[in-house]
Structure formats: C-alpha cells, structure tokens
Amino acid sequence: MLKLAPSAEQREALLATMRACNAAANRVAEVAFEQRTANKIALQKLVYADLRHKFGLSAQMAIRSIAKACEAYKRDKKIKPVFRELGAVAYDPRILTWKGRDAVSILTLTGRTLIPAVYQGRWTQGPENRIRGQADLVYRDGMFFLAVVIDVPEPPGGGEPDGWLGVDLGIVNLATDSTGEAHSGKGVRAVRRRNAALRARLQAKGTKSAKRLLKKRRRKESRFARDVNHVISKHLVGKAKGTRSGIALEDLEGIRDRVTVRKAQRADLHSWSFHQLRTFVTYKAALAGVPVRPVDARNTSRTCHRCGHCEKKNRPSRDDFRCVGCGFAGPADHNAAINIGRRAVSHAADDAA
C-alpha cells in the first residue's frame, strides 16, 4: 500500500471521483441483476452511454465500473451487489501513470492531476523493483492509498535444501515448528475477546460517541493480528534460511468446513487468520530464497512420528500426544510439525523420481 499526499483540492477531486465510480458500479449492478447477465460486452451496450452522461465518467472509468460490477455479480448471482460510496476504485495504466518513483498522474472527474506518493515499505524502495499492472485507489481513515503489485526480483535458488522445517498451524498455538518451538495464540485470542466484549457494549449504547469509538477501533484488531503474523513468518523464514532448510506448510484448503469445534471456540476458528500467515511465510520465503512446499496434513496430528502408528486414540487431548503403539508421548503440535516436515521430504523424492 502506497500512501498518497494530495492537496486539499486534489483530495476533493479524488473523493468526487470515487463517489461517481461507485454510484456507476451500483447502476451497472442493478441492470446486471435485472437482466441476469454478467457479460461485460452485453452490459456495456446497455449502460455505457448512461454512465458517461449521468455520472460524468471518462470512457475508461465507465469500462472499469462495468468490470467491477460484473466481477461482483459473478461471485453470487442470487444477490444484487451493492458498493460503498467510497469503496476502492480500480485504475489501469490508461488512467494512472507513474511519474518517476515519487508521484502518480491519476485521472479524476475534472481531469488528470499529479499527486505525490509516499513509500512506506522497504520492498518498494529498491531501484530494481517496479510497480506493474492495475492499482486500486483506497480511502481509509481520511487518507488515500494505492494498493499496487510490486515486482521484486527473487534471489537465485540454491537447489534442494538440506532439510525441511515442518510447520503446524493452529488456534491455541498459531505456529509450531518441527524443532519444537511454538508461537502461542493466547495474546491474539485475548485481544479478540476483549474487543468483542467492547463492541457489544458500544453497540448496546448506540450513542454518537459510542459509534465514533466503534469506527475508530474497527481495524485495530486486524492490525494487531497482522503484526503478529508478520513477526511469526519473519522468524520462521529466518530460521529456515539459517539452517539451509525449506519450509513445509500444511495445506489447509477448506479447513473451516472440515473442522468441528465446541461452540465456545467457533469465534476463534472463524477469526483465525491462517491464510494471511501462510501468505506472509510464502512471500517472505521467496524473497529470502527459501523453498516452501505445501503438504497434505491429513492425519499428521494422529500419526506417531516415532513408529508411524496412526490412531484417533493417540490424541487423548488437544495438547497431548500419546502413541498407543509405542508409548511415545509429547506435545501434539510438535509431533504434527515433524510429520509435516517428513512429508515434504517424501514429496521431494517423488518429484525427483
């Protein structure tokens, strides 16, 4: 996310443009829902002239508004998409161009304007890195940002790693690796539950001051969880690189549909940001030249890494592993992480064969 620093006049122009583009997208969504079609060409014939005349959009802005509505309607044709007044607006290279590395020329309803950009992340600053493709204009907490894709050259691969660091992802322990090191999720759960209780009290009050506080705190929890995931992923990648290891991650596709938990744990399961943590590990590993291998996690928590015996009774509790075959006992997450690391080794052997 690159922060923009517009003047007061540019700020008003950007706000007016975002309102017009989202209003236009809502109009396209109405027509798409009425006609039961998400075909961009068909919708363009029906609404293009209206968008240009009624909302004052340029040709490309009208096209982007049609594309936005079509993409949203395709996801679920049972409902009519509704876009927020100041929702994100997509800009392609026809209506947004970079002027050097610290300014962007962006189209508004009143014409193009040159706005300074503020680089906040170290990956955006290298001369070899370049911004490519579409950018989304985002308005958040009174500030404007551009969500962009930045090409960062990956270091050359060093061949097959010396070993694999298995990582088991969870709720009680957000990540446990095959060396036995665990990253507890206790702090994250405490913050979420405290915020949930606070939200309930503020919503019950319903006063203007309560609503202001709700708005102020709405993204605080996600920022906290994001920071925790950054810290964990950075540590895992650094550990793997220091031991010339790859990282083996369990493939958790559809985990929320497969896992059943007690009613008291449902909020923890559905607010569990495992996908974000995996994403952070993956991109940080790529930048560090550390290979990442997803593996099938089925029965890794029920299989003894010592003797290979797999049985449900091996897990007498969530935290404990006790093999009924050989008698081995230890932390369940550590045992699962060892199995995940070993499966990466077997996958590598299968690929070589």
mmCIF file of C-alpha atoms in Angstrom:
data_model
loop_
_atom_site.group_PDB
_atom_site.id
_atom_site.type_symbol
_atom_site.label_atom_id
_atom_site.label_comp_id
_atom_site.label_asym_id
_atom_site.label_seq_id
_atom_site.Cartn_x
_atom_site.Cartn_y
_atom_site.Cartn_z
ATOM 1 C CA MET A 1 0.000 0.000 0.000
ATOM 2 C CA LEU A 2 1.479 3.331 -1.089
ATOM 3 C CA LYS A 3 0.191 6.420 0.673
ATOM 4 C CA LEU A 4 -0.792 9.442 -1.430
ATOM 5 C CA ALA A 5 -0.305 13.029 -0.260
ATOM 6 C CA PRO A 6 -2.911 15.094 -2.160
ATOM 7 C CA SER A 7 -3.588 18.781 -1.644
ATOM 8 C CA ALA A 8 -6.990 19.890 -0.338
ATOM 9 C CA GLU A 9 -8.220 20.480 -3.904
ATOM 10 C CA GLN A 10 -6.901 17.101 -5.112
ATOM 11 C CA ARG A 11 -8.491 15.394 -2.114
ATOM 12 C CA GLU A 12 -11.944 16.702 -3.051
ATOM 13 C CA ALA A 13 -11.414 15.658 -6.685
ATOM 14 C CA LEU A 14 -10.477 12.120 -5.619
ATOM 15 C CA LEU A 15 -13.483 11.829 -3.290
ATOM 16 C CA ALA A 16 -15.860 13.045 -6.005
ATOM 17 C CA THR A 17 -14.363 10.561 -8.472
ATOM 18 C CA MET A 18 -14.713 7.630 -6.056
ATOM 19 C CA ARG A 19 -18.341 8.525 -5.331
ATOM 20 C CA ALA A 20 -19.149 8.743 -9.041
ATOM 21 C CA CYS A 21 -17.407 5.454 -9.906
ATOM 22 C CA ASN A 22 -19.144 3.548 -7.111
ATOM 23 C CA ALA A 23 -22.524 5.060 -7.954
ATOM 24 C CA ALA A 24 -21.946 3.997 -11.566
ATOM 25 C CA ALA A 25 -20.993 0.478 -10.440
ATOM 26 C CA ASN A 26 -24.230 0.296 -8.424
ATOM 27 C CA ARG A 27 -26.178 1.285 -11.543
ATOM 28 C CA VAL A 28 -24.460 -1.442 -13.569
ATOM 29 C CA ALA A 29 -25.184 -3.960 -10.800
ATOM 30 C CA GLU A 30 -28.899 -3.081 -10.951
ATOM 31 C CA VAL A 31 -29.008 -3.711 -14.688
ATOM 32 C CA ALA A 32 -26.947 -6.903 -14.377
ATOM 33 C CA PHE A 33 -29.325 -8.215 -11.718
ATOM 34 C CA GLU A 34 -32.410 -7.270 -13.739
ATOM 35 C CA GLN A 35 -31.064 -8.815 -16.953
ATOM 36 C CA ARG A 36 -29.463 -11.787 -15.162
ATOM 37 C CA THR A 37 -26.207 -11.338 -17.023
ATOM 38 C CA ALA A 38 -22.589 -10.774 -16.049
ATOM 39 C CA ASN A 39 -21.421 -10.403 -19.637
ATOM 40 C CA LYS A 40 -19.367 -7.210 -19.836
ATOM 41 C CA ILE A 41 -19.946 -6.702 -23.555
ATOM 42 C CA ALA A 42 -23.729 -7.051 -23.224
ATOM 43 C CA LEU A 43 -23.848 -4.709 -20.227
ATOM 44 C CA GLN A 44 -21.622 -2.160 -21.917
ATOM 45 C CA LYS A 45 -24.150 -1.833 -24.725
ATOM 46 C CA LEU A 46 -26.910 -1.224 -22.179
ATOM 47 C CA VAL A 47 -25.273 1.200 -19.735
ATOM 48 C CA TYR A 48 -22.142 2.759 -21.261
ATOM 49 C CA ALA A 49 -23.769 5.937 -22.596
ATOM 50 C CA ASP A 50 -25.756 6.380 -19.376
ATOM 51 C CA LEU A 51 -22.616 6.126 -17.230
ATOM 52 C CA ARG A 52 -20.796 8.710 -19.330
ATOM 53 C CA HIS A 53 -23.713 11.177 -19.285
ATOM 54 C CA LYS A 54 -25.218 10.693 -15.803
ATOM 55 C CA PHE A 55 -22.057 10.226 -13.733
ATOM 56 C CA GLY A 56 -19.589 12.238 -15.810
ATOM 57 C CA LEU A 57 -17.144 9.369 -16.183
ATOM 58 C CA SER A 58 -14.428 9.128 -18.794
ATOM 59 C CA ALA A 59 -14.578 6.230 -21.260
ATOM 60 C CA GLN A 60 -12.110 4.070 -19.322
ATOM 61 C CA MET A 61 -13.672 4.865 -15.945
ATOM 62 C CA ALA A 62 -17.022 3.704 -17.311
ATOM 63 C CA ILE A 63 -15.420 0.469 -18.539
ATOM 64 C CA ARG A 64 -13.768 -0.127 -15.138
ATOM 65 C CA SER A 65 -17.104 0.463 -13.344
ATOM 66 C CA ILE A 66 -18.787 -2.107 -15.586
ATOM 67 C CA ALA A 67 -15.982 -4.597 -14.916
ATOM 68 C CA LYS A 68 -16.251 -4.044 -11.151
ATOM 69 C CA ALA A 69 -19.984 -4.753 -11.119
ATOM 70 C CA CYS A 70 -19.617 -7.819 -13.352
ATOM 71 C CA GLU A 71 -16.905 -9.357 -11.189
ATOM 72 C CA ALA A 72 -19.009 -8.870 -8.050
ATOM 73 C CA TYR A 73 -22.197 -10.236 -9.638
ATOM 74 C CA LYS A 74 -20.386 -13.325 -10.953
ATOM 75 C CA ARG A 75 -19.466 -14.335 -7.405
ATOM 76 C CA ASP A 76 -23.107 -14.804 -6.397
ATOM 77 C CA LYS A 77 -25.892 -14.288 -8.924
ATOM 78 C CA LYS A 78 -28.570 -14.695 -6.265
ATOM 79 C CA ILE A 79 -27.984 -11.214 -4.876
ATOM 80 C CA LYS A 80 -27.541 -7.736 -6.327
ATOM 81 C CA PRO A 81 -24.104 -6.294 -5.474
ATOM 82 C CA VAL A 82 -24.070 -3.018 -3.567
ATOM 83 C CA PHE A 83 -20.920 -0.906 -3.424
ATOM 84 C CA ARG A 84 -19.985 1.541 -0.678
ATOM 85 C CA GLU A 85 -19.929 5.225 -1.575
ATOM 86 C CA LEU A 86 -16.170 5.386 -1.047
ATOM 87 C CA GLY A 87 -15.281 1.796 -1.917
ATOM 88 C CA ALA A 88 -11.993 1.048 -3.670
ATOM 89 C CA VAL A 89 -11.754 2.114 -7.324
ATOM 90 C CA ALA A 90 -9.598 0.228 -9.826
ATOM 91 C CA TYR A 91 -7.202 2.209 -12.024
ATOM 92 C CA ASP A 92 -5.433 0.669 -15.010
ATOM 93 C CA PRO A 93 -2.408 2.117 -16.903
ATOM 94 C CA ARG A 94 -4.708 4.106 -19.220
ATOM 95 C CA ILE A 95 -5.916 6.317 -16.364
ATOM 96 C CA LEU A 96 -2.994 6.092 -13.946
ATOM 97 C CA THR A 97 0.685 6.540 -14.800
ATOM 98 C CA TRP A 98 3.792 6.900 -12.661
ATOM 99 C CA LYS A 99 5.936 9.989 -12.985
ATOM 100 C CA GLY A 100 9.289 8.869 -11.667
ATOM 101 C CA ARG A 101 9.066 6.949 -8.394
ATOM 102 C CA ASP A 102 7.534 9.565 -6.126
ATOM 103 C CA ALA A 103 4.488 10.885 -7.996
ATOM 104 C CA VAL A 104 1.497 9.498 -9.830
ATOM 105 C CA SER A 105 -0.683 11.043 -12.537
ATOM 106 C CA ILE A 106 -4.246 9.969 -11.840
ATOM 107 C CA LEU A 107 -7.463 10.750 -13.712
ATOM 108 C CA THR A 108 -10.357 12.415 -11.851
ATOM 109 C CA LEU A 109 -13.699 13.797 -12.999
ATOM 110 C CA THR A 110 -12.013 17.152 -13.606
ATOM 111 C CA GLY A 111 -9.004 15.802 -15.480
ATOM 112 C CA ARG A 112 -5.577 14.416 -14.635
ATOM 113 C CA THR A 113 -3.737 15.536 -11.520
ATOM 114 C CA LEU A 114 -0.202 14.832 -10.273
ATOM 115 C CA ILE A 115 -0.120 13.561 -6.671
ATOM 116 C CA PRO A 116 2.975 12.808 -4.541
ATOM 117 C CA ALA A 117 3.365 9.196 -3.333
ATOM 118 C CA VAL A 118 4.932 8.212 -0.010
ATOM 119 C CA TYR A 119 6.902 4.940 0.058
ATOM 120 C CA GLN A 120 6.447 3.177 3.398
ATOM 121 C CA GLY A 121 7.725 -0.368 2.782
ATOM 122 C CA ARG A 122 11.337 -1.346 2.173
ATOM 123 C CA TRP A 123 10.385 -3.613 -0.742
ATOM 124 C CA THR A 124 9.069 -0.602 -2.673
ATOM 125 C CA GLN A 125 12.291 1.363 -2.453
ATOM 126 C CA GLY A 126 14.859 -0.682 -4.372
ATOM 127 C CA PRO A 127 15.749 0.638 -7.822
ATOM 128 C CA GLU A 128 15.370 -2.864 -9.271
ATOM 129 C CA ASN A 129 11.768 -3.131 -8.029
ATOM 130 C CA ARG A 130 8.975 -1.919 -10.251
ATOM 131 C CA ILE A 131 5.235 -1.362 -9.942
ATOM 132 C CA ARG A 132 3.160 -3.169 -12.532
ATOM 133 C CA GLY A 133 -0.420 -3.652 -13.633
ATOM 134 C CA GLN A 134 -3.595 -2.302 -12.092
ATOM 135 C CA ALA A 135 -3.757 -0.259 -8.883
ATOM 136 C CA ASP A 136 -6.698 0.194 -6.519
ATOM 137 C CA LEU A 137 -7.397 3.644 -5.063
ATOM 138 C CA VAL A 138 -8.371 3.131 -1.409
ATOM 139 C CA TYR A 139 -9.762 5.712 1.051
ATOM 140 C CA ARG A 140 -9.209 4.740 4.676
ATOM 141 C CA ASP A 141 -9.405 6.772 7.879
ATOM 142 C CA GLY A 142 -9.233 10.053 5.970
ATOM 143 C CA MET A 143 -6.196 9.030 3.914
ATOM 144 C CA PHE A 144 -5.712 7.849 0.327
ATOM 145 C CA PHE A 145 -3.664 4.794 -0.606
ATOM 146 C CA LEU A 146 -2.817 2.913 -3.784
ATOM 147 C CA ALA A 147 -2.852 -0.872 -3.491
ATOM 148 C CA VAL A 148 -0.249 -1.905 -6.041
ATOM 149 C CA VAL A 149 1.629 -5.010 -7.154
ATOM 150 C CA ILE A 150 5.399 -4.615 -6.948
ATOM 151 C CA ASP A 151 7.805 -6.920 -8.778
ATOM 152 C CA VAL A 152 10.686 -7.823 -6.507
ATOM 153 C CA PRO A 153 13.408 -9.994 -8.039
ATOM 154 C CA GLU A 154 13.805 -13.291 -6.218
ATOM 155 C CA PRO A 155 17.287 -14.487 -5.310
ATOM 156 C CA PRO A 156 18.522 -17.449 -7.367
ATOM 157 C CA GLY A 157 17.553 -20.839 -5.985
ATOM 158 C CA GLY A 158 20.223 -22.862 -4.258
ATOM 159 C CA GLY A 159 18.951 -26.299 -5.258
ATOM 160 C CA GLU A 160 17.378 -28.806 -2.871
ATOM 161 C CA PRO A 161 17.555 -27.710 0.796
ATOM 162 C CA ASP A 162 19.483 -29.671 3.417
ATOM 163 C CA GLY A 163 16.241 -30.411 5.271
ATOM 164 C CA TRP A 164 12.649 -29.271 5.802
ATOM 165 C CA LEU A 165 11.273 -27.238 8.683
ATOM 166 C CA GLY A 166 7.759 -28.569 9.243
ATOM 167 C CA VAL A 167 5.215 -26.004 10.480
ATOM 168 C CA ASP A 168 1.916 -26.948 12.106
ATOM 169 C CA LEU A 169 -0.658 -24.124 12.152
ATOM 170 C CA GLY A 170 -3.276 -23.951 14.874
ATOM 171 C CA ILE A 171 -5.516 -21.860 17.082
ATOM 172 C CA VAL A 172 -4.009 -22.385 20.540
ATOM 173 C CA ASN A 173 -0.507 -22.262 19.053
ATOM 174 C CA LEU A 174 -0.578 -20.183 15.865
ATOM 175 C CA ALA A 175 2.515 -21.998 14.575
ATOM 176 C CA THR A 176 4.683 -24.828 15.917
ATOM 177 C CA ASP A 177 7.766 -25.950 14.013
ATOM 178 C CA SER A 178 9.475 -29.322 13.889
ATOM 179 C CA THR A 179 12.214 -28.186 16.295
ATOM 180 C CA GLY A 180 9.546 -27.822 18.975
ATOM 181 C CA GLU A 181 9.345 -24.018 19.045
ATOM 182 C CA ALA A 182 5.758 -22.797 19.431
ATOM 183 C CA HIS A 183 4.219 -19.354 18.825
ATOM 184 C CA SER A 184 1.254 -19.029 21.161
ATOM 185 C CA GLY A 185 -2.034 -17.529 20.013
ATOM 186 C CA LYS A 186 -3.075 -16.687 23.567
ATOM 187 C CA GLY A 187 -2.401 -12.972 23.187
ATOM 188 C CA VAL A 188 -4.329 -12.728 19.900
ATOM 189 C CA ARG A 189 -7.337 -14.577 21.355
ATOM 190 C CA ALA A 190 -7.337 -12.342 24.440
ATOM 191 C CA VAL A 191 -7.354 -9.192 22.297
ATOM 192 C CA ARG A 192 -10.170 -10.519 20.097
ATOM 193 C CA ARG A 193 -12.356 -11.475 23.030
ATOM 194 C CA ARG A 194 -11.721 -8.146 24.777
ATOM 195 C CA ASN A 195 -12.619 -6.269 21.582
ATOM 196 C CA ALA A 196 -15.740 -8.405 21.064
ATOM 197 C CA ALA A 197 -16.956 -7.549 24.568
ATOM 198 C CA LEU A 198 -16.218 -3.860 23.988
ATOM 199 C CA ARG A 199 -18.059 -3.884 20.638
ATOM 200 C CA ALA A 200 -21.096 -5.461 22.269
ATOM 201 C CA ARG A 201 -21.196 -2.765 24.980
ATOM 202 C CA LEU A 202 -20.761 0.086 22.494
ATOM 203 C CA GLN A 203 -23.403 -1.307 20.119
ATOM 204 C CA ALA A 204 -25.823 -1.655 23.011
ATOM 205 C CA LYS A 205 -25.328 2.019 23.912
ATOM 206 C CA GLY A 206 -25.881 3.268 20.376
ATOM 207 C CA THR A 207 -24.825 6.835 21.205
ATOM 208 C CA LYS A 208 -22.899 9.071 18.804
ATOM 209 C CA SER A 209 -19.753 8.828 20.914
ATOM 210 C CA ALA A 210 -20.080 5.027 21.014
ATOM 211 C CA LYS A 211 -20.377 4.896 17.227
ATOM 212 C CA ARG A 212 -17.324 7.133 16.847
ATOM 213 C CA LEU A 213 -15.307 4.817 19.085
ATOM 214 C CA LEU A 214 -16.508 1.754 17.159
ATOM 215 C CA LYS A 215 -15.371 3.331 13.906
ATOM 216 C CA LYS A 216 -12.011 4.262 15.407
ATOM 217 C CA ARG A 217 -11.328 0.742 16.685
ATOM 218 C CA ARG A 218 -12.751 -1.256 13.775
ATOM 219 C CA ARG A 219 -9.374 -2.064 12.217
ATOM 220 C CA LYS A 220 -7.241 -2.065 15.377
ATOM 221 C CA GLU A 221 -7.718 -5.799 15.924
ATOM 222 C CA SER A 222 -6.809 -6.711 12.348
ATOM 223 C CA ARG A 223 -3.677 -4.537 12.532
ATOM 224 C CA PHE A 224 -2.631 -6.318 15.714
ATOM 225 C CA ALA A 225 -3.168 -9.797 14.214
ATOM 226 C CA ARG A 226 -1.364 -8.756 11.045
ATOM 227 C CA ASP A 227 1.645 -7.593 13.050
ATOM 228 C CA VAL A 228 1.731 -10.908 14.956
ATOM 229 C CA ASN A 229 1.647 -12.836 11.671
ATOM 230 C CA HIS A 230 4.467 -10.691 10.278
ATOM 231 C CA VAL A 231 6.628 -11.416 13.335
ATOM 232 C CA ILE A 232 5.962 -15.180 13.226
ATOM 233 C CA SER A 233 6.532 -15.504 9.477
ATOM 234 C CA LYS A 234 9.751 -13.477 9.617
ATOM 235 C CA HIS A 235 11.072 -15.690 12.405
ATOM 236 C CA LEU A 236 10.190 -18.947 10.592
ATOM 237 C CA VAL A 237 11.811 -17.805 7.337
ATOM 238 C CA GLY A 238 14.923 -16.596 9.151
ATOM 239 C CA LYS A 239 15.194 -19.895 10.994
ATOM 240 C CA ALA A 240 14.844 -21.920 7.798
ATOM 241 C CA LYS A 241 17.382 -19.793 5.947
ATOM 242 C CA GLY A 242 19.872 -20.039 8.803
ATOM 243 C CA THR A 243 19.744 -23.848 8.698
ATOM 244 C CA ARG A 244 19.599 -24.098 4.867
ATOM 245 C CA SER A 245 16.147 -25.670 5.183
ATOM 246 C CA GLY A 246 12.947 -25.410 3.228
ATOM 247 C CA ILE A 247 9.591 -24.762 4.898
ATOM 248 C CA ALA A 248 6.848 -27.390 4.795
ATOM 249 C CA LEU A 249 3.353 -25.997 5.384
ATOM 250 C CA GLU A 250 0.182 -27.993 5.778
ATOM 251 C CA ASP A 251 -2.380 -27.454 3.035
ATOM 252 C CA LEU A 252 -5.411 -26.111 4.920
ATOM 253 C CA GLU A 253 -7.774 -25.606 1.969
ATOM 254 C CA GLY A 254 -11.348 -25.728 3.284
ATOM 255 C CA ILE A 255 -10.220 -26.180 6.908
ATOM 256 C CA ARG A 256 -13.184 -24.206 8.314
ATOM 257 C CA ASP A 257 -15.625 -26.539 6.575
ATOM 258 C CA ARG A 258 -13.835 -29.710 7.736
ATOM 259 C CA VAL A 259 -13.070 -28.880 11.353
ATOM 260 C CA THR A 260 -15.690 -29.111 14.092
ATOM 261 C CA VAL A 261 -15.140 -27.330 17.409
ATOM 262 C CA ARG A 262 -17.100 -26.600 20.551
ATOM 263 C CA LYS A 263 -19.497 -23.663 20.448
ATOM 264 C CA ALA A 264 -17.189 -21.608 22.685
ATOM 265 C CA GLN A 265 -14.361 -21.999 20.128
ATOM 266 C CA ARG A 266 -16.308 -21.090 16.971
ATOM 267 C CA ALA A 267 -15.349 -17.418 17.108
ATOM 268 C CA ASP A 268 -11.667 -18.382 17.375
ATOM 269 C CA LEU A 269 -11.922 -20.739 14.391
ATOM 270 C CA HIS A 270 -13.656 -18.256 12.108
ATOM 271 C CA SER A 271 -11.366 -15.346 13.024
ATOM 272 C CA TRP A 272 -8.258 -17.496 12.610
ATOM 273 C CA SER A 273 -6.050 -15.740 10.037
ATOM 274 C CA PHE A 274 -4.092 -18.823 8.939
ATOM 275 C CA HIS A 275 -4.338 -17.837 5.271
ATOM 276 C CA GLN A 276 -2.657 -14.498 5.992
ATOM 277 C CA LEU A 277 0.131 -16.212 7.957
ATOM 278 C CA ARG A 278 0.724 -18.690 5.115
ATOM 279 C CA THR A 279 0.787 -15.826 2.609
ATOM 280 C CA PHE A 280 3.343 -13.932 4.684
ATOM 281 C CA VAL A 281 5.545 -17.025 5.056
ATOM 282 C CA THR A 282 5.335 -17.733 1.318
ATOM 283 C CA TYR A 283 6.318 -14.279 0.071
ATOM 284 C CA LYS A 284 8.992 -13.725 2.719
ATOM 285 C CA ALA A 285 10.474 -17.130 1.886
ATOM 286 C CA ALA A 286 10.525 -16.297 -1.835
ATOM 287 C CA LEU A 287 12.411 -13.068 -1.132
ATOM 288 C CA ALA A 288 14.901 -14.944 1.051
ATOM 289 C CA GLY A 289 15.404 -17.780 -1.449
ATOM 290 C CA VAL A 290 13.822 -20.360 0.894
ATOM 291 C CA PRO A 291 11.690 -23.039 -0.838
ATOM 292 C CA VAL A 292 8.157 -23.610 0.502
ATOM 293 C CA ARG A 293 6.325 -26.894 -0.033
ATOM 294 C CA PRO A 294 2.617 -27.415 0.814
ATOM 295 C CA VAL A 295 1.814 -30.945 2.029
ATOM 296 C CA ASP A 296 -1.319 -32.910 2.797
ATOM 297 C CA ALA A 297 -1.922 -32.500 6.525
ATOM 298 C CA ARG A 298 -4.317 -35.426 6.811
ATOM 299 C CA ASN A 299 -3.670 -37.472 9.986
ATOM 300 C CA THR A 300 -0.412 -35.653 10.794
ATOM 301 C CA SER A 301 -1.795 -34.972 14.277
ATOM 302 C CA ARG A 302 -2.795 -38.621 14.826
ATOM 303 C CA THR A 303 0.330 -40.319 13.472
ATOM 304 C CA CYS A 304 3.290 -41.089 15.725
ATOM 305 C CA HIS A 305 6.497 -39.731 14.200
ATOM 306 C CA ARG A 306 8.478 -42.415 16.037
ATOM 307 C CA CYS A 307 6.722 -45.619 14.943
ATOM 308 C CA GLY A 308 4.223 -44.417 12.324
ATOM 309 C CA HIS A 309 1.175 -45.765 14.190
ATOM 310 C CA CYS A 310 -1.950 -43.755 13.289
ATOM 311 C CA GLU A 311 -4.998 -43.818 15.507
ATOM 312 C CA LYS A 312 -7.511 -41.362 16.916
ATOM 313 C CA LYS A 313 -6.726 -42.580 20.442
ATOM 314 C CA ASN A 314 -3.194 -41.174 20.053
ATOM 315 C CA ARG A 315 -4.697 -37.747 20.856
ATOM 316 C CA PRO A 316 -6.241 -38.022 24.346
ATOM 317 C CA SER A 317 -6.498 -34.205 24.421
ATOM 318 C CA ARG A 318 -5.870 -31.252 22.128
ATOM 319 C CA ASP A 319 -2.425 -30.535 23.544
ATOM 320 C CA ASP A 320 -1.143 -34.038 24.225
ATOM 321 C CA PHE A 321 0.049 -36.880 22.003
ATOM 322 C CA ARG A 322 0.430 -40.383 23.434
ATOM 323 C CA CYS A 323 1.045 -43.208 20.985
ATOM 324 C CA VAL A 324 -0.877 -46.357 21.955
ATOM 325 C CA GLY A 325 1.524 -48.341 19.771
ATOM 326 C CA CYS A 326 4.997 -47.496 21.082
ATOM 327 C CA GLY A 327 4.205 -45.358 24.120
ATOM 328 C CA PHE A 328 5.833 -42.149 22.852
ATOM 329 C CA ALA A 329 4.384 -39.021 24.486
ATOM 330 C CA GLY A 330 4.877 -35.332 23.796
ATOM 331 C CA PRO A 331 3.219 -32.094 22.624
ATOM 332 C CA ALA A 332 0.709 -32.856 19.863
ATOM 333 C CA ASP A 333 1.607 -29.821 17.731
ATOM 334 C CA HIS A 334 5.319 -30.685 17.766
ATOM 335 C CA ASN A 335 4.575 -34.257 16.680
ATOM 336 C CA ALA A 336 2.378 -32.965 13.827
ATOM 337 C CA ALA A 337 5.074 -30.499 12.687
ATOM 338 C CA ILE A 338 7.668 -33.317 12.485
ATOM 339 C CA ASN A 339 5.270 -35.360 10.329
ATOM 340 C CA ILE A 340 4.658 -32.354 8.055
ATOM 341 C CA GLY A 341 8.392 -31.883 7.567
ATOM 342 C CA ARG A 342 8.838 -35.565 6.723
ATOM 343 C CA ARG A 343 6.043 -35.459 4.163
ATOM 344 C CA ALA A 344 7.868 -32.649 2.390
ATOM 345 C CA VAL A 345 10.907 -34.945 2.141
ATOM 346 C CA SER A 346 8.823 -37.746 0.634
ATOM 347 C CA HIS A 347 7.157 -35.308 -1.813
ATOM 348 C CA ALA A 348 10.599 -34.115 -2.906
ATOM 349 C CA ALA A 349 11.660 -37.716 -3.502
ATOM 350 C CA ASP A 350 8.509 -38.378 -5.546
ATOM 351 C CA ASP A 351 9.194 -35.274 -7.668
ATOM 352 C CA ALA A 352 12.771 -36.397 -8.295
ATOM 353 C CA ALA A 353 11.576 -39.851 -9.342
#
